[in-house]
Tab-separated table of C-alpha atoms in Angstrom:
chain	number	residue	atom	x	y	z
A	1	UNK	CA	141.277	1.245	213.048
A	2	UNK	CA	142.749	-0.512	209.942
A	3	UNK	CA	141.005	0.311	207.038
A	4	UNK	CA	141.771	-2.228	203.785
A	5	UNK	CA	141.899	-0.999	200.422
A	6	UNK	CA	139.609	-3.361	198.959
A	7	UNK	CA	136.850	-1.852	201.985
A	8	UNK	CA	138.170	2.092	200.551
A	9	UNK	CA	137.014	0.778	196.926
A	10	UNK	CA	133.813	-0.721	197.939
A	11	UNK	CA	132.851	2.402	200.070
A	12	UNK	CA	133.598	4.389	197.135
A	13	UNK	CA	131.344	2.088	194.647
A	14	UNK	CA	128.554	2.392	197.199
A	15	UNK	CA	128.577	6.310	197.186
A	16	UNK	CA	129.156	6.318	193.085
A	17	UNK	CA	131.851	7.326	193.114
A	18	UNK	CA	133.396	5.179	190.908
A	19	UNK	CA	136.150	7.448	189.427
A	20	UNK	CA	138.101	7.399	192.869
A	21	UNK	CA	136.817	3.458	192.889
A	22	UNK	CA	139.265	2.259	190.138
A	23	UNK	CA	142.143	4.949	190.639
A	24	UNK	CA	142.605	3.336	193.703
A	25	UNK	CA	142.310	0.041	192.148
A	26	UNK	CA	144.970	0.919	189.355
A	27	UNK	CA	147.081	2.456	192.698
A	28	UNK	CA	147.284	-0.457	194.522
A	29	UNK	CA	147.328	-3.387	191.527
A	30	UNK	CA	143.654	-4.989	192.560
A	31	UNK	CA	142.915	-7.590	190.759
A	32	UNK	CA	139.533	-6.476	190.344
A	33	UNK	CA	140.610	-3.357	188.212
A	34	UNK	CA	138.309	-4.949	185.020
A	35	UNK	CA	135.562	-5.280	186.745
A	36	UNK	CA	135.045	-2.053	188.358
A	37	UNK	CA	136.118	-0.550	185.346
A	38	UNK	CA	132.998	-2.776	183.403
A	39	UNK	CA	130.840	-1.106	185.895
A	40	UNK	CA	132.141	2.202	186.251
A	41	UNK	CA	130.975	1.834	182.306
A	42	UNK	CA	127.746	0.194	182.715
A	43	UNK	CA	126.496	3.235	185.077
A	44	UNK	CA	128.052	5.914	182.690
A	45	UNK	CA	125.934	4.308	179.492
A	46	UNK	CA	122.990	3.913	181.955
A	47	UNK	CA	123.408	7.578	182.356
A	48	UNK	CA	123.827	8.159	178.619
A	49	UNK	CA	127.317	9.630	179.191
A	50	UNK	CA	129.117	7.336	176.302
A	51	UNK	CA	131.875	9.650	175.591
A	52	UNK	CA	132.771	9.598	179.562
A	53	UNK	CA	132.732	5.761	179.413
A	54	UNK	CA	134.744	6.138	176.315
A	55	UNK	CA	137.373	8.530	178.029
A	56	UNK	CA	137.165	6.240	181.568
A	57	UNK	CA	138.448	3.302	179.235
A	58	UNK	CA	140.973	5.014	177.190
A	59	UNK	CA	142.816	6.128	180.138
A	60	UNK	CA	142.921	2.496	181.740
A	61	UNK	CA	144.640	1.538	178.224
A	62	UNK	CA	140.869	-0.365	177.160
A	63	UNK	CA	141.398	0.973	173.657
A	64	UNK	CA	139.599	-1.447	171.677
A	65	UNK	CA	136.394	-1.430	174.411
A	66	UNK	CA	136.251	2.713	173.717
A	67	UNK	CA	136.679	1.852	170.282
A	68	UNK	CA	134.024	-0.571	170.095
A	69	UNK	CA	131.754	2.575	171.869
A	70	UNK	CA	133.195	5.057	169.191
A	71	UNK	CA	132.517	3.130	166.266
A	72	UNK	CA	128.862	2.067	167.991
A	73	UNK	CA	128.317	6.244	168.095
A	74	UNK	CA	128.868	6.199	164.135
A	75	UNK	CA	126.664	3.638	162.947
A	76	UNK	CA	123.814	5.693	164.959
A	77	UNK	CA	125.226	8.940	163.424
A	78	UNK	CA	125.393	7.357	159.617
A	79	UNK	CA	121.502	6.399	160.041
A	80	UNK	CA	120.809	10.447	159.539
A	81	UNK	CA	122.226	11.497	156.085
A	82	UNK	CA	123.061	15.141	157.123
A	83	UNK	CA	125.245	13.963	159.998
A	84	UNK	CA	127.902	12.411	156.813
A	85	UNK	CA	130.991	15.139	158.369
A	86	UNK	CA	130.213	13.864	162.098
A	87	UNK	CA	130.011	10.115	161.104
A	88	UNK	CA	133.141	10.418	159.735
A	89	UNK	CA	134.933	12.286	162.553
A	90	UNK	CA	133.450	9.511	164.810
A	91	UNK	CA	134.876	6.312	162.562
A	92	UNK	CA	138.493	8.175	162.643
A	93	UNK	CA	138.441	9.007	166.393
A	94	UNK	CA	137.373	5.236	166.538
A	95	UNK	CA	140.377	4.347	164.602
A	96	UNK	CA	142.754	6.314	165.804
A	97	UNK	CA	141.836	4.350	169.267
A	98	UNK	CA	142.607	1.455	167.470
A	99	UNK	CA	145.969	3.002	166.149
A	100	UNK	CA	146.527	3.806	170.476
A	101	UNK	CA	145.859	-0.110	170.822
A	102	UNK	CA	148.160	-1.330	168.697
A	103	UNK	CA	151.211	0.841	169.991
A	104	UNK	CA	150.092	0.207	173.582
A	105	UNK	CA	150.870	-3.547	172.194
A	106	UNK	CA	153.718	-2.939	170.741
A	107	UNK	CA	155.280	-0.980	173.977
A	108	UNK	CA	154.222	-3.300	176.471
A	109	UNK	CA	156.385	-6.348	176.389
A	110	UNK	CA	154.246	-8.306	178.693
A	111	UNK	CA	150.834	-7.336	177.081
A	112	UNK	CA	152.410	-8.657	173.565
A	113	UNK	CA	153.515	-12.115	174.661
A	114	UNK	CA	150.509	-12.649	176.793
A	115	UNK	CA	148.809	-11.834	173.609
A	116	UNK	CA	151.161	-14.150	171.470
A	117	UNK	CA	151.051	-16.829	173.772
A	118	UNK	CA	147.182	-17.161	175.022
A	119	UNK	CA	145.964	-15.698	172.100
A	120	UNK	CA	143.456	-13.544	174.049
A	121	UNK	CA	141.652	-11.055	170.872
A	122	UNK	CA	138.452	-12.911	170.577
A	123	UNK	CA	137.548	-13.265	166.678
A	124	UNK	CA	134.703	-9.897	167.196
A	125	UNK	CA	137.946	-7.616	169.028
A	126	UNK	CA	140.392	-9.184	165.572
A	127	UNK	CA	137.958	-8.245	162.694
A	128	UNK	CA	137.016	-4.808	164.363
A	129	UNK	CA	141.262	-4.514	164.629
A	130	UNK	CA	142.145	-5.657	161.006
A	131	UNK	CA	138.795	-3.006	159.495
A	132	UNK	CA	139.277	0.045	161.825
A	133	UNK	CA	139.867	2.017	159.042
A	134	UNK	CA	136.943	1.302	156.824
A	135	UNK	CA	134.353	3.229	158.061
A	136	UNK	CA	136.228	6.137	158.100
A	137	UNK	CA	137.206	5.145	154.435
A	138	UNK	CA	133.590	4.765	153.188
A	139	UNK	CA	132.650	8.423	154.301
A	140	UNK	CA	135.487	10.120	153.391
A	141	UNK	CA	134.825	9.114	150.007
A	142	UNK	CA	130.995	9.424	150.162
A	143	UNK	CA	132.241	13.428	151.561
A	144	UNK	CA	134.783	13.665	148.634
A	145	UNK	CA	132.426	12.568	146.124
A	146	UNK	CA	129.558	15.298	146.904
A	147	UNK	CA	132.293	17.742	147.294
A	148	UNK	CA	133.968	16.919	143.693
A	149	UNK	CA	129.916	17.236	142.060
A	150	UNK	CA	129.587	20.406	144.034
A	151	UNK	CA	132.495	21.920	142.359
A	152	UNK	CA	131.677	20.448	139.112
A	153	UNK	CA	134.074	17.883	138.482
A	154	UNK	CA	130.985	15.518	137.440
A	155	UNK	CA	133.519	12.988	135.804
A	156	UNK	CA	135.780	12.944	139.094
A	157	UNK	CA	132.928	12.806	141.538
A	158	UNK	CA	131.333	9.962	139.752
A	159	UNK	CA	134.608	7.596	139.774
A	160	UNK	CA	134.795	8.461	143.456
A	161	UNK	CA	131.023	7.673	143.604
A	162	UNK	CA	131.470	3.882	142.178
A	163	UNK	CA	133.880	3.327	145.221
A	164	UNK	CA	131.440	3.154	147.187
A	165	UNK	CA	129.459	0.310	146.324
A	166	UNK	CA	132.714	-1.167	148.806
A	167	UNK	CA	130.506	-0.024	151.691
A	168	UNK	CA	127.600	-1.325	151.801
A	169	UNK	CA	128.137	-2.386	155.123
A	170	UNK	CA	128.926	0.811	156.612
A	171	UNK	CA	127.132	3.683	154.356
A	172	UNK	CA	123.391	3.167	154.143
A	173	UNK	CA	122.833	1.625	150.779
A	174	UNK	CA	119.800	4.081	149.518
A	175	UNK	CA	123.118	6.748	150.522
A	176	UNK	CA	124.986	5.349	148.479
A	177	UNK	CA	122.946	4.575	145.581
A	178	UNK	CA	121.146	7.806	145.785
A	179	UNK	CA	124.665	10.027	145.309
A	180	UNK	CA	125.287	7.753	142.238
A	181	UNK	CA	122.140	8.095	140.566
A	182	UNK	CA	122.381	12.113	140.825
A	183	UNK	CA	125.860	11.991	139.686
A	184	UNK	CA	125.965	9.720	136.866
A	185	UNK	CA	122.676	11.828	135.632
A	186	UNK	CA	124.865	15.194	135.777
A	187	UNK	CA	127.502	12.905	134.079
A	188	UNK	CA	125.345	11.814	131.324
A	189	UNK	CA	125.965	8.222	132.231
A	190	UNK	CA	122.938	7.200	132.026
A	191	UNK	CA	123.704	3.344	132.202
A	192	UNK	CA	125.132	3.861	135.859
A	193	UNK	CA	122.157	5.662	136.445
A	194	UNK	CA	119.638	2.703	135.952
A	195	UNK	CA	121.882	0.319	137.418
A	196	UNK	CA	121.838	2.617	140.591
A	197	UNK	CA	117.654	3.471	140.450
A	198	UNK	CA	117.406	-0.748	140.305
A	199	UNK	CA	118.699	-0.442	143.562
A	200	UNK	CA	116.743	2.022	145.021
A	201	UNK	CA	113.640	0.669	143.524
A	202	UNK	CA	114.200	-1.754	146.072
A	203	UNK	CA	114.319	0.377	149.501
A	204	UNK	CA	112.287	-1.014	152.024
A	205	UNK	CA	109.954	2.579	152.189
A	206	UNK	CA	107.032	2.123	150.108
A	207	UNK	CA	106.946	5.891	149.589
A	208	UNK	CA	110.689	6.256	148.679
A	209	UNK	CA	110.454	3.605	146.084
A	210	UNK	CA	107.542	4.618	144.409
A	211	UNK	CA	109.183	8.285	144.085
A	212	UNK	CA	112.214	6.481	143.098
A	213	UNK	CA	110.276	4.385	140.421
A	214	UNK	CA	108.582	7.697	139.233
A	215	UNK	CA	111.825	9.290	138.848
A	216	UNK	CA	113.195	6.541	136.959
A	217	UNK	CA	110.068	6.586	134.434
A	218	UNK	CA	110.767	10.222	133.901
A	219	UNK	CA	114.198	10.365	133.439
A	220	UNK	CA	114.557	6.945	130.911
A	221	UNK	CA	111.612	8.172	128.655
A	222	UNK	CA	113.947	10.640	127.809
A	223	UNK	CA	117.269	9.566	127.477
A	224	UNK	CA	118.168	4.963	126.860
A	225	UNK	CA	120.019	3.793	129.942
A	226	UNK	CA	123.583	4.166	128.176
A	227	UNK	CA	126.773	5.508	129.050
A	228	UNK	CA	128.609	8.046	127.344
A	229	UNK	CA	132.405	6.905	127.605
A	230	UNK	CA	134.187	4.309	129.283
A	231	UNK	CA	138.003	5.148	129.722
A	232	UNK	CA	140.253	2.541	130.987
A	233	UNK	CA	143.538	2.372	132.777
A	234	UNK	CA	146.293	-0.249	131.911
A	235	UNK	CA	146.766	-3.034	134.805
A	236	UNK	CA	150.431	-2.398	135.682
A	237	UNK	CA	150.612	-6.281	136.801
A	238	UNK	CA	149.238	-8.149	133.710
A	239	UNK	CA	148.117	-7.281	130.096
A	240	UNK	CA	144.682	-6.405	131.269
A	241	UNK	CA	142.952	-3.077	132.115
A	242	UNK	CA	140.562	-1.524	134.852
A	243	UNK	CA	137.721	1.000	133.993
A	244	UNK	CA	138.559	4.201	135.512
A	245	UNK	CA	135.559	4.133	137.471
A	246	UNK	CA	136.476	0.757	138.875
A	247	UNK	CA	139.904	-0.486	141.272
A	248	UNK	CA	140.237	-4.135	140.088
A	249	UNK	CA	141.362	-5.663	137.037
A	250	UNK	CA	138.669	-7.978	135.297
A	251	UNK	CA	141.830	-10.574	134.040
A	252	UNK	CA	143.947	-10.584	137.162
A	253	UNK	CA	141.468	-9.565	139.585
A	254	UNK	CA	144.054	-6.847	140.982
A	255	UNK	CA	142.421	-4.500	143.191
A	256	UNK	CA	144.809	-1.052	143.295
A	257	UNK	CA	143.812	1.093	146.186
A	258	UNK	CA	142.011	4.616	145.513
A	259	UNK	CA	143.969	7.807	145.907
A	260	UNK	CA	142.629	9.515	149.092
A	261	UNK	CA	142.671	13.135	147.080
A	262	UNK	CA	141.068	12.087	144.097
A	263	UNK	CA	139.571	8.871	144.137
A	264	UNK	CA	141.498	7.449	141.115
A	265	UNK	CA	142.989	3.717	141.367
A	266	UNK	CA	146.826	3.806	142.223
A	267	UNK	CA	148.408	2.170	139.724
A	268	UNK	CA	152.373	3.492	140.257
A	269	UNK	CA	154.481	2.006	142.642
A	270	UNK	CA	155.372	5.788	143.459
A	271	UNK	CA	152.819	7.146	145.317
A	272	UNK	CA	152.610	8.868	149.613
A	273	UNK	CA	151.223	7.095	152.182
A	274	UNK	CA	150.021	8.486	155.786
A	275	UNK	CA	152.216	7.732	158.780
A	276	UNK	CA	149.453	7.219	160.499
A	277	UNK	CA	145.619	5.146	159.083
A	278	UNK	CA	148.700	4.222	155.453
A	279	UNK	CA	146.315	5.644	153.119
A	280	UNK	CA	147.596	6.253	149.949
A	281	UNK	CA	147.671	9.395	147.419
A	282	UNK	CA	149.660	9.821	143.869
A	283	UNK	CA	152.635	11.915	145.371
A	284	UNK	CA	151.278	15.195	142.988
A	285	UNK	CA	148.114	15.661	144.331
A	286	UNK	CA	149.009	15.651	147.761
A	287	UNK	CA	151.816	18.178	147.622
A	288	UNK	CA	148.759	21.110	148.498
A	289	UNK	CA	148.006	19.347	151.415
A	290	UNK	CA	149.064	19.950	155.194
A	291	UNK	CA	147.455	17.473	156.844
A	292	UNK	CA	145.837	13.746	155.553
A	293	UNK	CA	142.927	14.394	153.326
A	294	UNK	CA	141.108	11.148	155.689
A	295	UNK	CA	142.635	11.119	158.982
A	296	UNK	CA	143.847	14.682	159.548
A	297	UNK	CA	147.468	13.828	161.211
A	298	UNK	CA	150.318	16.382	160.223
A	299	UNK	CA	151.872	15.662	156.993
A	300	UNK	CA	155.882	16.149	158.271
């Protein structure tokens, strides 16, 4: 007897064994590759195997749906504060699937015009394309900034700290607020400090807040909510100037991106820039360095 292929795939979808279920599928052009491959995914995820669903579509060239997994891993990883190393290593991998999309795009001649000419990214798939980077952004800086206090450079760590008030959407904001608040204390800038401990006088745990509002009492009965310097850096594109704790120019509104070593603005038009996620360091610090400081590729 005459077996088809599409009876072959079916068999193997009603014995789970979905693997073999879309290699054949791929083998033999079905047209219902997507589908099984949707539900080759829905029973890994049912099975709370994401990292197999995220492998299954990698290798079927779904970047942006393993992405979209990835990235959903690292939000649940940023929501415990310890986990800060393996969030980031989750928004890179995440990225770099993104980086895998866009090549695959570039390669495939008839994957780009059917792109170009149906216009097929829904708006979601676009905005998670154009930001694939920014998670991975917000907690390398959140990593560099405890590392810099760590080693003492309180100044350093607390210019790195201010970027990332940029993250709100992606760092948990008592995170972010917290790290400020302990740095600008160490740094004696003391006006950061209550500007960050408004913030956190606002979490939504009653017990948090009220230590936070204790804290607050204890620390400003001692010393007025004032900062102790305020160095600024020349706008290279009008007659303005940027704190150095800021990016953006308050006459021009010129935001400079952040070295990835040191988390200063990048004001020269001389600077390096990754191959790979185009992050940006001044060309001196980065001379130490064998890899990128955020996504790791080989510096060649």
């Amino acid at each position: 007897a005459v077996v088809s292929t599409q009876s072959t795939g079916d068999c193997c979808v009603a014995l789970n064994q979905w693997d073999r279920a879309v290699e054949i599928a791929h083998e033999h052009n079905m047209s219902s590759v997507d589908e099984l491959l949707a539900k080759y995914a829905a029973h890994l995820l049912d099975k709370g195997k994401v990292l197999d669903a995220i492998e299954l579509y990698r290798k079927a060239n779904h970047y942006i749906d393993a992405a979209k997994l990835m990235f959903k891993l690292a939000a649940e990883s940023s929501e415990i504060p310890s986990h800060a190393l393996r969030t980031k290593k989750l928004y890179v991998l995440g990225a770099m699937l993104v980086e895998q999309y866009n090549t695959h795009m570039m390669s495939d001649r008839s994957a780009l015009d059917s792109l170009i000419h149906t216009n097929s990214v829904s708006i979601e798939d676009s905005r998670l394309i154009d930001n694939a980077w920014r998670g991975a952004e917000g907690y390398h800086f959140l990593l560099l900034a405890q590392r810099q206090l760590y080693e003492g450079f309180t100044d350093a760590a607390l210019r790195t700290a201010h970027a990332l008030v940029d993250y709100e959407d992606v760092i948990p904001v008592e995170t972010i607020y917290a790290v400020i608040a302990l740095t600008a204390t160490i740094a004696r800038s003391f006006g950061t400090c209550s500007n960050a401990f408004i913030k956190l006088e606002n979490v939504e745990n009653e017990e948090a807040r009220a230590e936070y509002e204790q804290l607050a009492v204890e620390i400003f009965t001692r010393y007025p909510p004032r900062d102790s310097r305020a160095q600024k850096i020349e706008c290279t594109n009008c007659e303005g100037s940027i704190t150095d704790y800021g990016n953006t120019c308050s006459i021009c509104d010129t935001k400079y991106p952040r070295c990835i070593v040191t988390g200063t603005p990048l004001t020269s038009v001389h600077f390096w820039q990754c191959d790979t996620c185009k992050h940006r360091a001044q060309e001196t610090d980065i001379v130490s360095f064998s890899t990128c400081p955020l996504c790791h590729t080989l510096i060649a």
